[in-house]
Every structure is written in C-alpha cells, then in structure tokens.
mmCIF file of C-alpha atoms and ligand atoms in Angstrom:
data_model
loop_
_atom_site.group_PDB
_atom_site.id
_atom_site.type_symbol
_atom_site.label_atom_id
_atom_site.label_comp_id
_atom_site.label_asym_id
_atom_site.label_seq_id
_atom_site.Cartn_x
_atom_site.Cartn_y
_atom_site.Cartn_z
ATOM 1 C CA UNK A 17 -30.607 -69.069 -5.212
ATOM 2 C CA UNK A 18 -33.665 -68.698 -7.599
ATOM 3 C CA UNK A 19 -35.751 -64.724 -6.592
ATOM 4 C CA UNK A 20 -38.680 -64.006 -8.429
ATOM 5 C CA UNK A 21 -40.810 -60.585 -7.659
ATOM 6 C CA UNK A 22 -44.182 -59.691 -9.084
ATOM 7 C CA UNK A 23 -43.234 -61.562 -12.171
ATOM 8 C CA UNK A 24 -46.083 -61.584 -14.867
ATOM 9 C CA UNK A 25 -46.309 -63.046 -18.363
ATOM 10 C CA UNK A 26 -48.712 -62.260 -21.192
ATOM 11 C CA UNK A 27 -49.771 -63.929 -24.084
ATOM 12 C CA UNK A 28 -51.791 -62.200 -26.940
ATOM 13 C CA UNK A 29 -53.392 -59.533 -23.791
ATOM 14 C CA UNK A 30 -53.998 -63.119 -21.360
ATOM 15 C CA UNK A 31 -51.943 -63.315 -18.380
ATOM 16 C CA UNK A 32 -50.447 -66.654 -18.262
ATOM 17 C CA UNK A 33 -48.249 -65.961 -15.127
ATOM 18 C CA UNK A 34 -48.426 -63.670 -12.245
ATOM 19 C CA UNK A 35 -46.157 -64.178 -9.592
ATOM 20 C CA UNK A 36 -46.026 -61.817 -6.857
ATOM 21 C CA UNK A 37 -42.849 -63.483 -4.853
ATOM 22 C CA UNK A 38 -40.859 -67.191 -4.779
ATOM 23 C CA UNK A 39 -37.657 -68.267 -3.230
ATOM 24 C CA UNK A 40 -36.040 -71.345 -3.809
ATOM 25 C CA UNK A 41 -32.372 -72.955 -2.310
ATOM 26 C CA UNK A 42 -29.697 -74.901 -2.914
ATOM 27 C CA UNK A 43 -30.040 -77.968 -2.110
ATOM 28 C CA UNK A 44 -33.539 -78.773 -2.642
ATOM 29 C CA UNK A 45 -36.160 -80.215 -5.133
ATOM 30 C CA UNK A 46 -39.436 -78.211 -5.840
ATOM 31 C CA UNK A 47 -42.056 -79.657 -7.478
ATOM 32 C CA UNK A 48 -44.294 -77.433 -9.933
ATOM 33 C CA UNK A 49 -48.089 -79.073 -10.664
ATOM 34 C CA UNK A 50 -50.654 -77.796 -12.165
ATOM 35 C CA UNK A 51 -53.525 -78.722 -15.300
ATOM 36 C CA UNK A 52 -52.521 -78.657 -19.022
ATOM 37 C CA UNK A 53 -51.783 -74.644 -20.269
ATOM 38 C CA UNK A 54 -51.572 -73.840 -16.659
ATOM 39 C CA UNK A 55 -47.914 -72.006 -17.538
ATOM 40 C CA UNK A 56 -45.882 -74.453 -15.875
ATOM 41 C CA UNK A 57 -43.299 -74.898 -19.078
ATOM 42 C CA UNK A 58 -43.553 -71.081 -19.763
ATOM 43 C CA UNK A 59 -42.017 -70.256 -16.421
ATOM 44 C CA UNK A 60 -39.043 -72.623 -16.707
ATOM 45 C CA UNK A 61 -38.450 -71.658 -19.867
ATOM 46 C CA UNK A 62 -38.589 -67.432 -18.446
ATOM 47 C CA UNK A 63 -36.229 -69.346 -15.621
ATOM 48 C CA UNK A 64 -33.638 -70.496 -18.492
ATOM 49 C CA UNK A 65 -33.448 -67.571 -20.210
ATOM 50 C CA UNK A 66 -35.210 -68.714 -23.260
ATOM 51 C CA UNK A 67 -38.136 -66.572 -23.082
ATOM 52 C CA UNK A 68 -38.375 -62.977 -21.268
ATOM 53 C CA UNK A 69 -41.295 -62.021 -18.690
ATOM 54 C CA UNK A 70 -43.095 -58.753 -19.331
ATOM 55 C CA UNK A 71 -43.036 -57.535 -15.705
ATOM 56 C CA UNK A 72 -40.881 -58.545 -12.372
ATOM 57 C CA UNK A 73 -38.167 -58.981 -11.072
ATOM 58 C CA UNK A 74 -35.622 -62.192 -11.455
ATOM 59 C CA UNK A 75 -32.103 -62.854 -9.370
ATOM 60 C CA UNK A 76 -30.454 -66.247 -10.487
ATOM 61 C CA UNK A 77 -27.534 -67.161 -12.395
ATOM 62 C CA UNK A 78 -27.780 -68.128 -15.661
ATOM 63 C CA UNK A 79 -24.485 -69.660 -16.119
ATOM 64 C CA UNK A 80 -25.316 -72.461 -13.950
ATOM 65 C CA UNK A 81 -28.786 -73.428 -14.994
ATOM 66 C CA UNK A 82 -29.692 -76.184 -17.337
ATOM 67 C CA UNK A 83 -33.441 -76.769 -18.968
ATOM 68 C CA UNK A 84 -34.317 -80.150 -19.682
ATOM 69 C CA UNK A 85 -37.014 -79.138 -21.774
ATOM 70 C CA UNK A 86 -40.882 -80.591 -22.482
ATOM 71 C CA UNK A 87 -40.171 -81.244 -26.385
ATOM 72 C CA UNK A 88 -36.738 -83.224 -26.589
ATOM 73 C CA UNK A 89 -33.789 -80.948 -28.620
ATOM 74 C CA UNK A 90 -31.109 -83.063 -30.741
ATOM 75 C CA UNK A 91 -28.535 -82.426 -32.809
ATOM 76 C CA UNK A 92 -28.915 -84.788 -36.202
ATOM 77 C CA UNK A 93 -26.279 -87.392 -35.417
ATOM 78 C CA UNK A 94 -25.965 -90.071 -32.752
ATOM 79 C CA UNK A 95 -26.134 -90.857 -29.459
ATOM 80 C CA UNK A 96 -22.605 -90.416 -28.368
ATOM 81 C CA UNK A 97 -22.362 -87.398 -30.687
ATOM 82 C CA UNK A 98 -25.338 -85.449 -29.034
ATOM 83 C CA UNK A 99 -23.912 -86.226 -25.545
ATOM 84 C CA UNK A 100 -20.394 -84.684 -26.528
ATOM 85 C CA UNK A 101 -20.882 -81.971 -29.422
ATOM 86 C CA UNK A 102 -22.669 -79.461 -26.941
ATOM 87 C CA UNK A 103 -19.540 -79.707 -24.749
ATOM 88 C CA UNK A 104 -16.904 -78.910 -27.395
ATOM 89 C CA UNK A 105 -19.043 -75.769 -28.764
ATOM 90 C CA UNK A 106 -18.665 -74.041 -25.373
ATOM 91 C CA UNK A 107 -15.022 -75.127 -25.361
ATOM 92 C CA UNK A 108 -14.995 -77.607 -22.475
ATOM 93 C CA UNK A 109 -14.157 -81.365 -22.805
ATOM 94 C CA UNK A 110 -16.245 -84.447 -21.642
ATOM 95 C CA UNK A 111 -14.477 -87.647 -20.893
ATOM 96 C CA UNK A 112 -16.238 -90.476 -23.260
ATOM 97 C CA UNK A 113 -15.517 -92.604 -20.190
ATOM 98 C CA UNK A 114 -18.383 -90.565 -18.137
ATOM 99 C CA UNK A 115 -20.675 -90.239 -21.174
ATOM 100 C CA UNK A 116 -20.504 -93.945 -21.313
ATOM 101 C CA UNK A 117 -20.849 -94.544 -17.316
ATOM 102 C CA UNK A 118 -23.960 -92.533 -17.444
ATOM 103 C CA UNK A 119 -25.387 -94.631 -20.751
ATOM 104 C CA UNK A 120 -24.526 -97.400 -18.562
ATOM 105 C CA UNK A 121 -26.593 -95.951 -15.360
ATOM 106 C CA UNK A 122 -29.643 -95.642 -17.129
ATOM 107 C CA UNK A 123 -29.558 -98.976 -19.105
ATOM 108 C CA UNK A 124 -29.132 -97.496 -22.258
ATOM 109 C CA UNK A 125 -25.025 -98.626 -23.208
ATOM 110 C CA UNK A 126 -25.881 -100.118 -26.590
ATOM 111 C CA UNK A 127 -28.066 -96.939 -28.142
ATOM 112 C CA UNK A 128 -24.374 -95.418 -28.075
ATOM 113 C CA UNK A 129 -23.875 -95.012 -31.602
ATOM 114 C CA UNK A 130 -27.794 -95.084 -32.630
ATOM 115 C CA UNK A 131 -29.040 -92.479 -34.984
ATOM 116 C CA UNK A 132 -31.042 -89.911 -32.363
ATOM 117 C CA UNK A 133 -34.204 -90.320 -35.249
ATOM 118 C CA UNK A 134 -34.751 -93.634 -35.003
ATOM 119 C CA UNK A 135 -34.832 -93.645 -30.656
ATOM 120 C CA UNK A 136 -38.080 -94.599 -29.076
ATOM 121 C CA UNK A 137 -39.610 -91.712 -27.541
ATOM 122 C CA UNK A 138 -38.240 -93.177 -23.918
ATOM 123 C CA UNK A 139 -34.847 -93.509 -25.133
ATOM 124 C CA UNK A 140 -35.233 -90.064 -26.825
ATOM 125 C CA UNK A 141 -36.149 -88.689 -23.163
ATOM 126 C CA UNK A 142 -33.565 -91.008 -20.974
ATOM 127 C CA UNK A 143 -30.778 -89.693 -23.510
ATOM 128 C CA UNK A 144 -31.987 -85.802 -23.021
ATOM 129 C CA UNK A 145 -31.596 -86.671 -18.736
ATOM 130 C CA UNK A 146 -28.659 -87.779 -19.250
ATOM 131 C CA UNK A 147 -27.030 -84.888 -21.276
ATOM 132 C CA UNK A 148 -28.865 -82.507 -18.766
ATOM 133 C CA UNK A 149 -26.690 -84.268 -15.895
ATOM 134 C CA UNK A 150 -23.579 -84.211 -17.720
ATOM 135 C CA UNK A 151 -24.019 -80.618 -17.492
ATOM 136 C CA UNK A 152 -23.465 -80.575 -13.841
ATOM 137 C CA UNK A 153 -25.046 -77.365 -13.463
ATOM 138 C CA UNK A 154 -26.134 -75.858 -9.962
ATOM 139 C CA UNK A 155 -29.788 -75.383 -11.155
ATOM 140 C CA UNK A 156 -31.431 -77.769 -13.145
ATOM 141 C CA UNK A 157 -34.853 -77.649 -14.233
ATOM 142 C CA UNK A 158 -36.448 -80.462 -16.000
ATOM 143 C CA UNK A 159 -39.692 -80.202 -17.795
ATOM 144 C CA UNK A 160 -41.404 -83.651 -17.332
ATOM 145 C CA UNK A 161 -38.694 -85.728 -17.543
ATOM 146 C CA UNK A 162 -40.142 -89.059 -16.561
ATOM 147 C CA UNK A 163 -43.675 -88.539 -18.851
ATOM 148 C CA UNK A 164 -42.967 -91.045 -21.722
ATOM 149 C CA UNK A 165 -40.593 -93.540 -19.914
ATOM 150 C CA UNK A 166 -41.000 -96.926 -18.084
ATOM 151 C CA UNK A 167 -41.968 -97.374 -14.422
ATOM 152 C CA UNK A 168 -38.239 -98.577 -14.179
ATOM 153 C CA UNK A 169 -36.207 -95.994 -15.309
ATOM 154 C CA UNK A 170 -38.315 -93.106 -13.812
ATOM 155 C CA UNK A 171 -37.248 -94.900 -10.796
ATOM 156 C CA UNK A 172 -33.861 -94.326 -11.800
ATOM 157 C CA UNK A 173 -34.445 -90.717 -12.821
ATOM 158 C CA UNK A 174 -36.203 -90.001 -9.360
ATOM 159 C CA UNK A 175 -32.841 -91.599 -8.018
ATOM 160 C CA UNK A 176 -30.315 -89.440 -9.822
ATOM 161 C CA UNK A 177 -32.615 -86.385 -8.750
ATOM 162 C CA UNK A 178 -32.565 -86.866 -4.647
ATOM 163 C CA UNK A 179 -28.590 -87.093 -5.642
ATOM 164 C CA UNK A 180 -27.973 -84.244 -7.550
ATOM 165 C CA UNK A 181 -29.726 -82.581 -4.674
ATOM 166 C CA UNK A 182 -27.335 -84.342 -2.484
ATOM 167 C CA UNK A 183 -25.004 -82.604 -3.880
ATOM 168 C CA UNK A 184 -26.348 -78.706 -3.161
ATOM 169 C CA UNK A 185 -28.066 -78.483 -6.269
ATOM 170 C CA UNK A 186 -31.298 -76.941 -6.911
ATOM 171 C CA UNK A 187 -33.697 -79.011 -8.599
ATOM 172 C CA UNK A 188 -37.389 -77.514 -10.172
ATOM 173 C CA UNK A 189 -39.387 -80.272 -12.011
ATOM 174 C CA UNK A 190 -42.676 -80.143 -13.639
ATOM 175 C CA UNK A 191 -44.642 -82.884 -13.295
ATOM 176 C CA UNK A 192 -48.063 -84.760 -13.476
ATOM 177 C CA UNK A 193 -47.384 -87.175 -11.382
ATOM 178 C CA UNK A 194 -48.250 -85.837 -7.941
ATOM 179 C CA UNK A 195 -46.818 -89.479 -6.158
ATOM 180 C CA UNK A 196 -43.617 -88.827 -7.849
ATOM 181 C CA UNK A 197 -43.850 -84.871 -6.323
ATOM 182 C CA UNK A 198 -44.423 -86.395 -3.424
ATOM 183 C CA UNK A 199 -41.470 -89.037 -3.426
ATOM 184 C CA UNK A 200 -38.735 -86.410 -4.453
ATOM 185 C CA UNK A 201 -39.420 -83.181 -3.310
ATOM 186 C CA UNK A 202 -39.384 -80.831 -0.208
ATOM 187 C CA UNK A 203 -42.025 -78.439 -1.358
ATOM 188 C CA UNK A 204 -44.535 -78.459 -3.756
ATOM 189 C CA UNK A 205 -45.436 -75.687 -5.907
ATOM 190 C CA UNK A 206 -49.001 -75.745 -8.109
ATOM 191 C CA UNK A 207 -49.923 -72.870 -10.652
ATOM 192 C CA UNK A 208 -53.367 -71.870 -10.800
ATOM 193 C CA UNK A 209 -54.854 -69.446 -12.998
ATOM 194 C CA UNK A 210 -51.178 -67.707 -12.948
ATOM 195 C CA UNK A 211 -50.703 -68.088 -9.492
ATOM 196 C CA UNK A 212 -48.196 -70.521 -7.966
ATOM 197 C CA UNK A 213 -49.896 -71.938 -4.589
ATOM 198 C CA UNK A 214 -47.660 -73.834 -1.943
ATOM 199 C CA UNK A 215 -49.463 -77.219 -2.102
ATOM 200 C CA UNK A 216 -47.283 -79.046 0.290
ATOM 201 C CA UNK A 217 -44.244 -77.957 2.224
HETATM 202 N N1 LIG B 17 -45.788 -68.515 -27.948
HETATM 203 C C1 LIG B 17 -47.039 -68.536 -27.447
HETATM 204 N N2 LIG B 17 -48.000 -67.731 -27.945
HETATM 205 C C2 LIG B 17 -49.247 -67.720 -27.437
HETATM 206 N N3 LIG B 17 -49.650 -68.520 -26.423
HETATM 207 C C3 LIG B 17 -48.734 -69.350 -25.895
HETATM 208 C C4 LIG B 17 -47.380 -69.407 -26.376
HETATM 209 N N4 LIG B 17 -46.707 -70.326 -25.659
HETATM 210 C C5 LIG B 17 -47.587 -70.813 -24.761
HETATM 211 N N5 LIG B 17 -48.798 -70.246 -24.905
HETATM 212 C C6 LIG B 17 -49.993 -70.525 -24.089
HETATM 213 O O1 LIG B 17 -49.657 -70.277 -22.726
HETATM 214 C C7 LIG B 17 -50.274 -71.215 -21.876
HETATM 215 C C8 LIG B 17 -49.226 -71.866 -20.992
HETATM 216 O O2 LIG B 17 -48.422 -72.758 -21.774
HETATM 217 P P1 LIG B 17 -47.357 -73.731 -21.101
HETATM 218 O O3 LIG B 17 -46.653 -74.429 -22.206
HETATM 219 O O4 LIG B 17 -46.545 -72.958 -20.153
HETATM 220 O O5 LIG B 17 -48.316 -74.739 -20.299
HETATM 221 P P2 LIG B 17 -47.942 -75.987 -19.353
HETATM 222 O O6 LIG B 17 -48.450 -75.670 -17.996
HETATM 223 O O7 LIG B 17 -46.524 -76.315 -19.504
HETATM 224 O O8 LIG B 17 -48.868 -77.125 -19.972
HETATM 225 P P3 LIG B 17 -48.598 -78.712 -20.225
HETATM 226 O O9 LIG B 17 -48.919 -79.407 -18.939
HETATM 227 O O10 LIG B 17 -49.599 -79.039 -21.293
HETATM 228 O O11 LIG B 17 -47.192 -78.878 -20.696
HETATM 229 C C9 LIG B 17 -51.047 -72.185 -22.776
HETATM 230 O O12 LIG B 17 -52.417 -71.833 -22.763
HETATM 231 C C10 LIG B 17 -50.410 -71.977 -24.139
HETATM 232 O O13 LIG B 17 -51.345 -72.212 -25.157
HETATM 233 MG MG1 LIG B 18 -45.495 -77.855 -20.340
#
C-alpha cells in the first residue's frame, strides 16, 4: 500500500533520511522508534504530502491518508466546531450523532462546546485522535498520539488502533514508548542515523 525507494531527505547539506526500500500493507500497524531528531516526524510528514523528499521514489495514495501530527492543528473555535468544519470544507457531511459517539468513546462528552484554547494539553491531543478517526481514511499515520495523555486513555487509543486495523487499514505510529510498539504492532521500524532498521517483526 505504502512503496518507498532510495528515498533521501536533506536539511541545510545533512541527510536526515535515507531510505533505500520499505513496504508496508493494509491491514497492519508499524511502529517507527527512534532518539529525538532521528527524522521520524519528517518522514510522516514526506508520507502526507506535507513536505517533499529530495531523492526516491514514493507509490501511495494520498487521498486516503490522514496525519495526526506531533504539534496539535485547530481551527479557533470549539470542540464540536473543529470536529465538523474540516468536513464541510471538502464538501462531505459528518453526522453530529458520530462526532458525539466518538467524544463519548474517549471520555471527553462534556469538552463538546469548549473553546479548543483553553483544553488541557491531553484533551487537546484526545480531540486531534478523534478528528483523525472521523476521517476514516485507509492510511493513517499518527505522530505520537498517546505522549501527553493519561495511562487510561492511551489505553483507549491503543484500542481504537488494533480496530482500525481490524478494519484493513494501515496504521504507522511514531512512538517512544517501545511497550506500547510492542502491544500494537506487527513490525517495528527504528531510524538510525537516516536509516530505518527492522527492530522486531
Ligand atoms: N525545516 C527544517 N529545517 C532544518 N532542519 C530541520 C527542519 N525540520 C526538521 N529539521 C531537523 O531534522 C531532524 C529530524 O527532525 P524530526 O522532526 O523529523 O525528528 P523526530 O525524529 O520526529 O524527533 P522527535 O522525537 O523529537 O519528535 C532534526 O534534527 C531537526 O532539527
Ligand atoms: Mg517528531
């Protein structure tokens, strides 16, 4: 689903990424590890479309992949308004009645109609999952999703995860927590010093 060949990314002359080949499937979860500045975030983020490699060779689709990314992204507004308003502007409709079922999943029903500025930096992070699943995209990559919330709901995040791969899709997380790698995913994937090493399968 996801082909990458001899992909390589610079930054001011420093290669941050240098890939020489990585396939990954429906249907799966892949773990990516790796220290601080590794290039873990860079290579979603090349994977989303939001930044461009220098050299390589890509095959996915676009259309049908969602970034959860590192830094949460609102629009100023609330709750409710920031899990609807990115629907509308690509023309499609989302029932209130799932917006508020997922709220509801994650324990968060009454931060409906909060102001997104005044969120905890959890809530700010649970709310960002939970637009990223209303997506229902085929590949979903999720920058760290569980690094500022409780023990709680990572559980539940780790949850929805091993379910939207249920469902076929293709799941590539970063994270720092290599228990959590190890609870969710099939293979895990570690960039060193640009290189992405199979750590486990
Ligand atoms: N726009 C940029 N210009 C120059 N250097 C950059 C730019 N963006 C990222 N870098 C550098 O590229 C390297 C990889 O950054 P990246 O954000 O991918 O790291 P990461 O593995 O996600 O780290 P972390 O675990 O801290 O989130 C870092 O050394 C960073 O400083
Ligand atoms: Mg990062």
């Amino acid at each position: 689903m996801i082909k990458i060949k001899n992909l390589k990314k610079f930054y001011n002359n420093r290669l941050i990424l240098d890939i020489s080949e990585l396939d990954l499937d429906a249907g799966k979860v892949y773990s990516l590890i790796g220290r601080n500045g590794a290039g873990k975030s860079t290579l979603l983020n090349i994977l989303s479309g939001v930044l461009s490699s220098d050299e390589g060779y890509i095959e996915t689709d676009l259309d049908e992949t969602i970034l959860c990314p590192q830094e949460p992204m609102f629009f100023k507004g609330d709750v409710v308004y920031n899990l609807t308003e990115p629907f509308k502007l690509m023309g499609k409709n989302i029932e209130i009645s799932k917006v508020r079922e997922q709220l509801k999943n994650f324990g968060i029903s009454e931060l409906e109609n909060s102001l997104i500025s005044t969120l905890s930096g959890g809530e700010k992070a649970k709310v960002q999952f939970v637009r990223t699943k209303l997506y229902d995209k085929k590949i979903v990559l999720l920058d760290e999703p569980t690094a500022s919330i409780d023990k709680k709901s990572t559980a539940l995040v780790e949850e929805a995860i091993v379910k939207m791969k249920n469902e076929g899709k293709l799941i590539l997380i970063i994270t720092h927590n290599y228990e959590q790698a190890l609870r969710i995913s099939d293979t895990i994937f570690e960039i060193d010093d640009g290189k992405l090493i199979r750590r486990r399968i």
